[in-house]
C-alpha cells in the first residue's frame, strides 16, 4: 500500500467531504478496488473472529464494525458506480467489469456471514442487550437478520440445499422467460410499402420504421426512404405504441395488437409452462422460509401487507369503474362520429384516445418550454423547499470537485442557518457519456465517522435540454415534474436525522414507501401559486397564460379511470397469482387472467389475450407480488399532499407548519422507523385512497 500510485489514487482518498471527482480516471479503478477488497476481507475476518471469541456480541462489534467497513465502499466503489452513469467510457467500463464479480461476491459474503447473523440474533434474543438499544437500532438489527434469513441462512442443511436449487432454477426460468419475450418480439414484423397504409403516422414513427426496414435488408437490396417506404413496424414499444395510437387502418392495428397480446405464448417460445413452474417454485421457497404464500414473503420486507393491498385495489376499482365505462362511451361516440360503424375493439382504444386527447387538449411540449428556463425552475423549487421545510439552498459552484463543467453544486442550511447537506446537480443530457433518464443517488450518507458527523451529499441527475447559444435550457413540463421528483428523493436522503448509515436517509426504507417524498413533491407542480410563481417566458417575462395552466391541470385527469383500471388489472393479477393461485388447482393462469380482466376492463376482454406470457415485471423483473407498489406510492403521496390541502394551501403559516411536520417525520426518520408508523406520525392516521381519487377526478 506504500507505492506512490496507491497513495495518490483519488479513489483511496479518505478526506472528509465529497470525493475528488475531477481527478478520478479509469486507470485508478482496479488498483483502488483491489485495496478496498483486501481491506474489507481483512476487516471482515477480524470482525468474525472477534465474534467467535469470548467477547459477547454487542452493537459496537457488529453493526458499528460493519458500518466502518462500509465507509470505505462509499469512498472507493460508490464514485465508480456513479461515474458509470454520468461519465461512461470504454476504459471505465472495462475497469468496472474487471472487478465487478469480486465486488458482488464480497458483498454477498458480508450479507450472508453466519457469525454475524448469529451475533445479531443473540443481541435480539438477549432482553437486557435489546433494551439498551433504541428503535432505530432495533430496526437495523432486525432488518439485517431478516435479509439473511430470506437468503436462507437459518435453514437446516438439507433444506438449504433445496433452497439454493430453487434459487438457481428460478433465475434460469426468469432469464428464459425474458429471452422468450425478446425472441418473440424480434420474430414478428409488419412491413408496409403502400403509402396509404402509413397515412397519418407521425414523421418520427415512419422514420423509425424506415430505418428498421433498412437495418435488416441485405447489402444488395435497395434501401427504402422514410417518405416512400417500405416501412417495418415491430412489437418494440417505441414502434408498437405509436402505431396503435396513430394508424388509421383498423385491420393493421388489429394485426399488431393481436401479435402484441399473444407474444411468447406459442410453440418453442411459449411462456405458459414457465409461469406455472415459477409460481410453484416461488411458493415452495416461501414455504421453506415459513411463509404461507410468496406474496406474504414479498410483503415481509415492505410497508403494506396483503390485506392492505387487497383493500386498496378494491376501493380504487370500485371508484374507477364508472369513469372507465364513461371513458369508453366517449371514445365510442367519437369513433361513430368519425365514421366507424361498428362497436370499438381493443385495437381501437389507443387510436381514439389519442384523437380525443388532440380534440380536448391543444397542448404541446414546445408551447410550454419557453416558460420553464432551468434557473427559474430551480429558484422556484428552492423557494418552495424553504417555505415548506425552512431550509435554505445556495449555489456553491466551484467549491466541490465535479466530473463535468455543467455540473452544479449546492449547499443546504437548516432553519438555524447550520450546514445540513449538499448536492450535485448534473442537469443536461450528454448522449456521448451519460445514461438516459433521471435519478437521485447517494454520494455520502449521513453517519458518524470517527465520532464526527458526516453530512449527507446527494447526486441529482437529469437529462434536460442543454442551453443553445444564448438561449437557456428550456424544460418541458414533464422535465419540471421529474426535477421535483428527484429533488424529493434527495430531500429524504439529505434531511434525515438518523446517524447510522444503515438507516439514514433512504437507506433501509421499505421498497414500497420509497416513492412517497418524490411523488409528493410532484404534486406541487400542479399547485397554482407555486407553478405560476415559476413559469415566466424566458424572453418576455410574461407569466404562463391561464389557458395553458388550465389545460395542464385537466390533462392530469384525462382518462384517469381507464388508466387506473389498467394498472389495477396488472396489480390484482400479480397479487392473485402469488397469494391465492394454486398451480395444481382447476383454474389455469390464463383463465385467472381472463377472470380478473373482466373485473377491470369495461370492454369485454379478448378471449385470445395472453399478455401474461409477456408480463416481464413479475416473471423476469423485481416486481413479483410488488406491482401494487406503483399505486401504493400514489396513494401515500396524494394523501400526504392532502394534509396541506386540509391545512389550506394558500395559508402560508399552515403550510409552513405542515411542512415542518413532514420534514420531521417522513424526511427525518429514514429507515429508522416503520413507514406505517412514520406515515401515522405525519398524517395522524393510516393512508387513505380518498385524496388520490379526488386528485384524479374519480372521487
Ligand atoms: Zn422515484
Coordinates of C-alpha atoms and ligand atoms in Angstrom, one line a residue, residues 485-486 489 514-515 518-519, ligand 1:
X485 CA -39.5 14.2 -8.1
X486 CA -35.7 13.6 -7.9
X489 CA -35.8 11.7 -3.1
X514 CA -39.5 5.0 -1.1
X515 CA -41.5 6.9 -3.7
X518 CA -40.6 12.1 -4.6
X519 CA -44.2 11.8 -5.8
Ligands
LIG1 ZN1 -38.5 7.9 -7.9

